[in-house]
Amino acid sequence: MPDLVTVFGGSGFIGTQIVRALARRGARIRVAVRQPHLAHAMRLMGDVGQVEVVQANIRDAGSVIRAVQGADAVINLVGLLYETGRQTFQAVHVDAARTIAQAAADAGARLVQMSALGADPASASRYARSKAEGEAVVRKILPSAVILRPSIVFGPGDDFFNKFGEMAVVSPFLPLIGGGRTRFQPVYVGDVARAAATVALDPQHAGRTFELGGPGIFTFREILDLIQKETGRRRLYAPLPFGAAGLIGTLCAPLALTPVAPPLTADQVELLKTDNVLSGEAPGLADLGIAPETVEAILPTYLYRFRKGGQFAGAAGNAVA
Ligand SMILES: NC(=O)c1ccc[n+]([C@@H]2O[C@H](COP(=O)([O-])OP(=O)(O)OC[C@H]3O[C@@H](n4cnc5c(N)ncnc54)[C@H](OP(=O)(O)O)[C@@H]3O)[C@@H](O)[C@H]2O)c1
């Protein structure tokens, strides 16, 4: 019988690709989502009966335990960029991570916890602190858990590159937050998905923390340059000091209470103050036999829709590989 893998957050940007990667390796997949009626299409990602969709809210322990029952491995991808209502960093990144780790431990399942590069208990960002605390609670309950820490993830349907691609279409200028000097090591969603599928299915990686980054390091400004190139735009850069960006983030905070996502939060501005590149001290994609794709090769495959004459054509959520 192939392994059964429960994926929390499987309907999201990275989760969709992980489900696809697991299906390709022949695993049985149980996608645990808050609103199963919105995720029916996920069943089509595998052969008939290979992918099932069940209801679970990771803030509800009972639904988590039911979703984990009988699983050989569990992947927790649920994460927030900003808080809204009961969806707080503490509730989702820490308390729910503990619930899932306990359920996985009780079920005798392997666990993969998606964290983020920059997770740090001493960070000024509450997102980064809560991600670090989530790692710690998971490790305490299940020392064999595998933790993945990607840098910014790119690919069809991503948040970051699409957001600035769209901005390059509608705005006469692009904000150079903090002077645009923060460095990133963007990693392709297909590579993150292959890494997650590998560590979920192969017990030899138990207990390790992987840092996932692509082959290139880019400053924020260089990323905007790439986006401008791929969208065929020549927008001016408007330097936006961290202080002013933080103020804009604070002013946008009430948007979190509406269906409109805030374009920027004060906490994200805190994150932007620190480079987001591999430490060089942790295993990475190469240790999993994955040669990472470059930003230059992949961006043209989905940012073309922001080019003149092709605005917003095509689907943001296309298959990646
Ligand atoms: N994208 C990046 O660049 C990046 C970089 C580093 C780390 N990460 C981490 O990678 C993980 C996945 O990121 P992503 O970009 O794929 O995020 P995403 O697209 O926002 O997906 C998040 C998923 O979590 C689900 N979810 C939210 N609250 C839930 C709850 N209470 N119970 C059950 N499911 C819930 C969402 O489903 P519904 O809302 O539809 O229910 C969605 O499927 C996150 O932990 C994130 O911190 C991402």
XYZ file of C-alpha atoms and ligand atoms in Angstrom:
369
model
C 0.000 0.000 0.000
C 1.529 3.419 -0.946
C 2.097 5.906 1.887
C -0.830 8.118 2.906
C 0.236 11.755 3.354
C -2.053 14.302 5.015
C -1.366 17.816 3.757
C -2.610 20.798 5.775
C -2.606 23.936 3.608
C -2.618 21.748 0.496
C -4.917 24.142 -1.369
C -2.440 27.048 -1.154
C 0.246 28.272 -3.556
C 2.981 25.873 -2.384
C 0.570 23.170 -1.192
C -0.970 22.655 -4.624
C 2.449 21.891 -6.072
C 3.337 19.582 -3.177
C 0.148 17.589 -3.743
C 1.100 17.323 -7.428
C 4.656 16.189 -6.557
C 3.369 13.587 -4.075
C 0.859 12.290 -6.622
C 3.613 11.886 -9.194
C 5.514 9.709 -6.705
C 2.521 7.449 -6.257
C 1.604 8.482 -2.695
C -1.987 8.596 -1.491
C -2.820 12.139 -0.463
C -5.380 13.524 1.965
C -5.722 17.274 1.478
C -7.108 18.825 4.674
C -8.787 22.171 3.968
C -11.197 24.488 5.720
C -13.681 24.563 2.836
C -13.621 21.255 0.930
C -16.253 22.427 -1.600
C -13.704 24.973 -2.869
C -10.997 22.333 -3.275
C -12.784 19.639 -5.296
C -10.455 20.195 -8.257
C -7.549 18.932 -6.141
C -8.856 15.385 -6.654
C -7.911 15.714 -10.319
C -4.235 16.086 -9.405
C -3.804 12.356 -9.095
C -5.273 9.163 -10.465
C -8.832 8.225 -9.553
C -9.017 7.867 -5.764
C -5.398 8.943 -5.200
C -6.260 12.365 -3.752
C -9.032 12.816 -1.177
C -10.195 16.125 0.261
C -11.309 16.363 3.904
C -12.442 19.206 6.127
C -10.102 20.491 8.821
C -9.371 23.762 10.514
C -5.976 23.495 12.163
C -7.268 25.611 15.057
C -9.720 22.776 15.825
C -7.878 19.830 17.408
C -10.682 17.337 16.713
C -10.611 18.006 12.975
C -6.798 17.759 12.952
C -6.839 14.370 14.722
C -9.439 13.046 12.249
C -7.403 14.293 9.262
C -4.211 12.636 10.554
C -5.803 9.263 11.384
C -4.061 6.458 9.483
C -1.513 8.773 7.840
C 2.106 7.682 7.330
C 3.259 11.290 6.978
C 1.853 14.752 7.656
C 2.882 18.023 6.021
C 1.912 21.293 7.713
C 1.994 24.210 5.293
C -0.473 26.520 6.950
C 0.950 29.982 7.400
C -0.205 33.595 7.471
C 1.384 36.768 6.139
C -0.887 38.932 8.256
C -3.299 38.362 11.119
C -7.050 38.588 10.853
C -9.633 37.758 13.535
C -8.815 34.427 15.192
C -6.174 33.710 12.539
C -3.292 35.080 14.614
C 0.401 34.186 14.294
C 0.252 32.616 17.758
C -2.873 30.543 16.965
C -1.737 29.332 13.530
C 2.081 29.244 13.590
C 2.502 28.090 17.194
C -0.626 26.604 18.813
C -1.865 24.798 15.691
C 1.657 23.581 14.858
C 1.685 22.029 18.347
C -1.729 20.411 17.742
C -0.565 18.925 14.423
C 2.748 17.703 15.858
C 0.921 16.005 18.741
C -1.581 14.394 16.351
C 1.258 13.168 14.109
C 3.180 11.812 17.115
C 0.081 10.002 18.428
C -0.577 8.509 14.975
C 3.070 7.422 14.593
C 3.354 9.551 11.422
C 6.387 11.397 10.055
C 6.000 15.207 10.081
C 7.198 17.933 7.751
C 6.792 21.457 9.132
C 6.970 24.369 6.680
C 8.747 27.248 8.361
C 10.514 30.156 6.661
C 14.036 31.439 6.210
C 14.490 34.183 8.775
C 12.522 32.345 11.480
C 14.221 33.721 14.569
C 13.084 34.001 18.199
C 14.942 37.338 18.407
C 13.505 38.861 15.219
C 11.725 42.214 15.334
C 9.061 40.645 13.121
C 6.227 38.830 14.898
C 5.829 36.578 11.835
C 9.467 35.459 12.072
C 9.316 35.032 15.861
C 6.153 32.928 15.645
C 7.661 30.763 12.892
C 10.678 30.112 15.161
C 8.406 29.296 18.096
C 6.436 26.936 15.826
C 9.661 25.119 14.937
C 10.560 24.804 18.625
C 7.201 23.369 19.723
C 7.234 20.888 16.834
C 10.791 19.765 17.624
C 9.922 19.346 21.307
C 6.974 17.047 20.575
C 8.450 15.231 17.570
C 12.257 15.522 17.356
C 12.159 13.478 14.150
C 10.139 16.173 12.338
C 11.713 17.669 9.227
C 11.660 21.468 9.061
C 11.818 23.311 5.744
C 12.844 26.957 5.638
C 12.424 28.448 2.167
C 13.463 31.937 1.126
C 10.876 33.786 -0.935
C 9.117 31.278 -3.214
C 8.378 32.078 -6.868
C 6.267 30.412 -9.538
C 2.833 30.691 -11.158
C 0.391 31.993 -8.559
C 3.051 33.404 -6.216
C 2.298 36.449 -4.106
C 5.482 38.518 -4.342
C 6.421 38.552 -8.045
C 2.790 38.743 -9.192
C 2.061 41.589 -6.779
C 4.903 43.722 -8.120
C 4.164 42.617 -11.712
C 0.627 43.929 -11.273
C 1.965 47.109 -9.677
C 4.260 47.605 -12.673
C 1.125 47.626 -14.848
C -1.073 49.981 -12.854
C 1.350 52.300 -11.040
C 3.673 54.929 -12.533
C 6.340 54.045 -9.950
C 7.525 51.110 -7.857
C 8.406 51.481 -4.156
C 12.026 50.868 -3.287
C 11.402 49.866 0.311
C 14.382 50.613 2.554
C 16.379 51.637 -0.518
C 15.875 48.196 -2.121
C 19.059 46.734 -0.635
C 17.585 43.711 1.218
C 18.889 40.472 -0.312
C 16.781 37.429 -1.187
C 17.499 33.980 -2.570
C 14.259 33.162 -4.412
C 13.444 29.475 -4.745
C 11.170 27.893 -7.363
C 7.897 26.448 -6.037
C 8.454 23.249 -8.043
C 11.794 22.718 -6.242
C 10.207 23.363 -2.838
C 7.472 20.858 -3.742
C 9.974 18.180 -4.753
C 11.920 18.763 -1.526
C 8.782 18.455 0.612
C 7.642 15.291 -1.178
C 11.107 13.731 -0.760
C 11.412 14.389 2.968
C 7.802 13.344 3.607
C 8.238 9.976 1.898
C 11.835 9.136 2.834
C 12.461 8.583 6.579
C 16.232 8.978 6.174
C 15.842 12.781 6.502
C 14.190 12.604 9.947
C 15.144 15.352 12.381
C 16.849 17.636 9.865
C 16.233 21.322 9.122
C 16.673 22.292 5.468
C 17.171 25.810 4.148
C 15.775 26.144 0.632
C 17.073 28.798 -1.755
C 17.608 29.164 -5.471
C 20.918 29.538 -7.291
C 20.888 33.358 -7.322
C 20.941 36.098 -4.683
C 19.155 39.339 -5.629
C 18.558 42.634 -3.874
C 14.984 43.877 -3.687
C 15.888 46.408 -6.389
C 17.345 43.703 -8.650
C 14.129 41.708 -8.279
C 12.114 44.766 -9.316
C 14.517 45.185 -12.287
C 13.792 41.583 -13.335
C 10.045 42.114 -13.004
C 10.240 45.300 -15.083
C 12.212 43.426 -17.752
C 9.769 40.521 -17.906
C 6.712 42.774 -17.959
C 8.245 45.152 -20.504
C 7.723 48.137 -18.178
C 9.969 51.076 -17.305
C 8.554 52.439 -14.089
C 10.425 54.914 -11.924
C 11.626 53.800 -8.515
C 10.323 55.748 -5.528
C 12.666 55.337 -2.540
C 10.565 54.500 0.516
C 12.511 54.531 3.804
C 11.641 51.764 6.237
C 10.010 54.281 8.608
C 7.606 55.566 5.938
C 6.914 52.006 4.704
C 6.117 50.951 8.281
C 3.704 53.864 8.596
C 1.954 52.866 5.360
C 1.776 49.307 6.707
C 0.168 50.555 9.918
C -2.344 52.650 7.966
C -3.219 49.609 5.805
C -3.781 47.398 8.877
C -7.607 47.839 8.956
C -7.749 46.215 5.495
C -6.993 42.888 7.221
C -10.568 43.023 8.532
C -11.940 43.206 4.972
C -11.702 40.714 2.076
C -8.955 42.938 0.582
C -5.430 41.858 1.561
C -3.313 44.720 2.907
C -0.623 45.514 0.295
C 1.960 45.851 3.069
C 2.007 45.407 6.822
C 4.270 46.982 9.419
C 5.429 43.466 10.331
C 6.445 42.735 6.718
C 8.480 45.953 6.766
C 10.303 44.590 9.831
C 11.024 41.395 7.855
C 12.397 43.426 4.952
C 15.068 44.912 7.215
C 16.951 41.591 7.289
C 18.522 39.704 4.373
C 16.692 36.500 3.460
C 19.500 34.282 2.175
C 20.812 30.822 3.084
C 23.110 30.681 6.116
C 25.298 28.058 4.468
C 25.167 26.057 7.679
C 22.109 23.897 6.951
C 21.455 21.201 4.346
C 19.568 22.367 1.283
C 18.175 21.343 -2.098
C 21.487 19.840 -3.254
C 21.398 17.411 -0.320
C 18.063 16.187 -1.669
C 19.460 15.761 -5.177
C 17.590 18.813 -6.515
C 19.316 21.272 -8.885
C 17.325 24.493 -8.386
C 15.709 26.393 -11.259
C 16.695 29.993 -11.856
C 14.404 32.991 -11.561
C 15.459 34.053 -15.065
C 14.204 30.761 -16.576
C 10.846 30.680 -14.802
C 9.650 34.310 -14.539
C 8.947 34.643 -18.288
C 6.582 31.639 -18.096
C 4.059 33.537 -15.973
C 4.893 37.249 -15.861
C 4.190 37.475 -19.615
C 0.570 38.176 -18.704
C 1.586 41.606 -17.377
C 3.150 42.610 -20.699
C 1.467 45.250 -22.831
C -1.354 43.628 -24.789
C -1.319 40.566 -22.553
C -2.444 42.102 -19.282
C -3.764 39.586 -16.841
C -4.320 37.035 -19.610
C -3.600 33.418 -18.681
C -4.076 31.719 -15.369
C -1.966 32.624 -12.352
C -2.327 29.144 -10.946
C -0.988 27.115 -13.888
C 0.765 23.819 -13.315
C 4.472 24.281 -12.807
C 6.128 21.083 -13.819
N 5.159 31.808 -0.362
C 6.374 32.099 0.101
O 7.146 32.863 -0.519
C 6.840 31.465 1.393
C 8.162 31.712 1.818
C 8.602 31.124 3.011
C 7.749 30.329 3.753
N 6.474 30.124 3.315
C 5.579 29.270 4.139
O 5.047 28.235 3.337
C 3.742 27.897 3.779
C 2.773 27.907 2.600
O 2.812 29.199 2.013
P 1.887 29.579 0.769
O 2.541 30.731 0.103
O 1.548 28.369 -0.019
O 0.588 30.102 1.534
P -0.923 30.205 1.029
O -1.017 30.131 -0.446
O -1.497 31.384 1.721
O -1.585 28.887 1.626
C -1.911 28.783 2.973
C -2.857 27.618 3.139
O -3.237 27.516 4.512
C -4.632 27.258 4.582
N -5.153 27.711 5.872
C -5.097 28.956 6.399
N -5.617 28.946 7.638
C -6.020 27.667 7.885
C -6.626 27.031 8.996
N -6.955 27.712 10.115
N -6.879 25.702 8.921
C -6.585 24.989 7.803
N -5.987 25.538 6.715
C -5.729 26.872 6.761
C -5.199 28.006 3.401
O -6.454 27.474 3.039
P -7.806 28.332 3.004
O -7.497 29.735 3.403
O -8.246 28.195 1.579
O -8.682 27.620 3.943
C -4.151 27.716 2.339
O -4.380 26.453 1.744
C 3.392 28.900 4.889
O 3.634 28.308 6.133
C 4.371 30.041 4.659
O 4.681 30.743 5.863
C 5.989 30.666 2.161
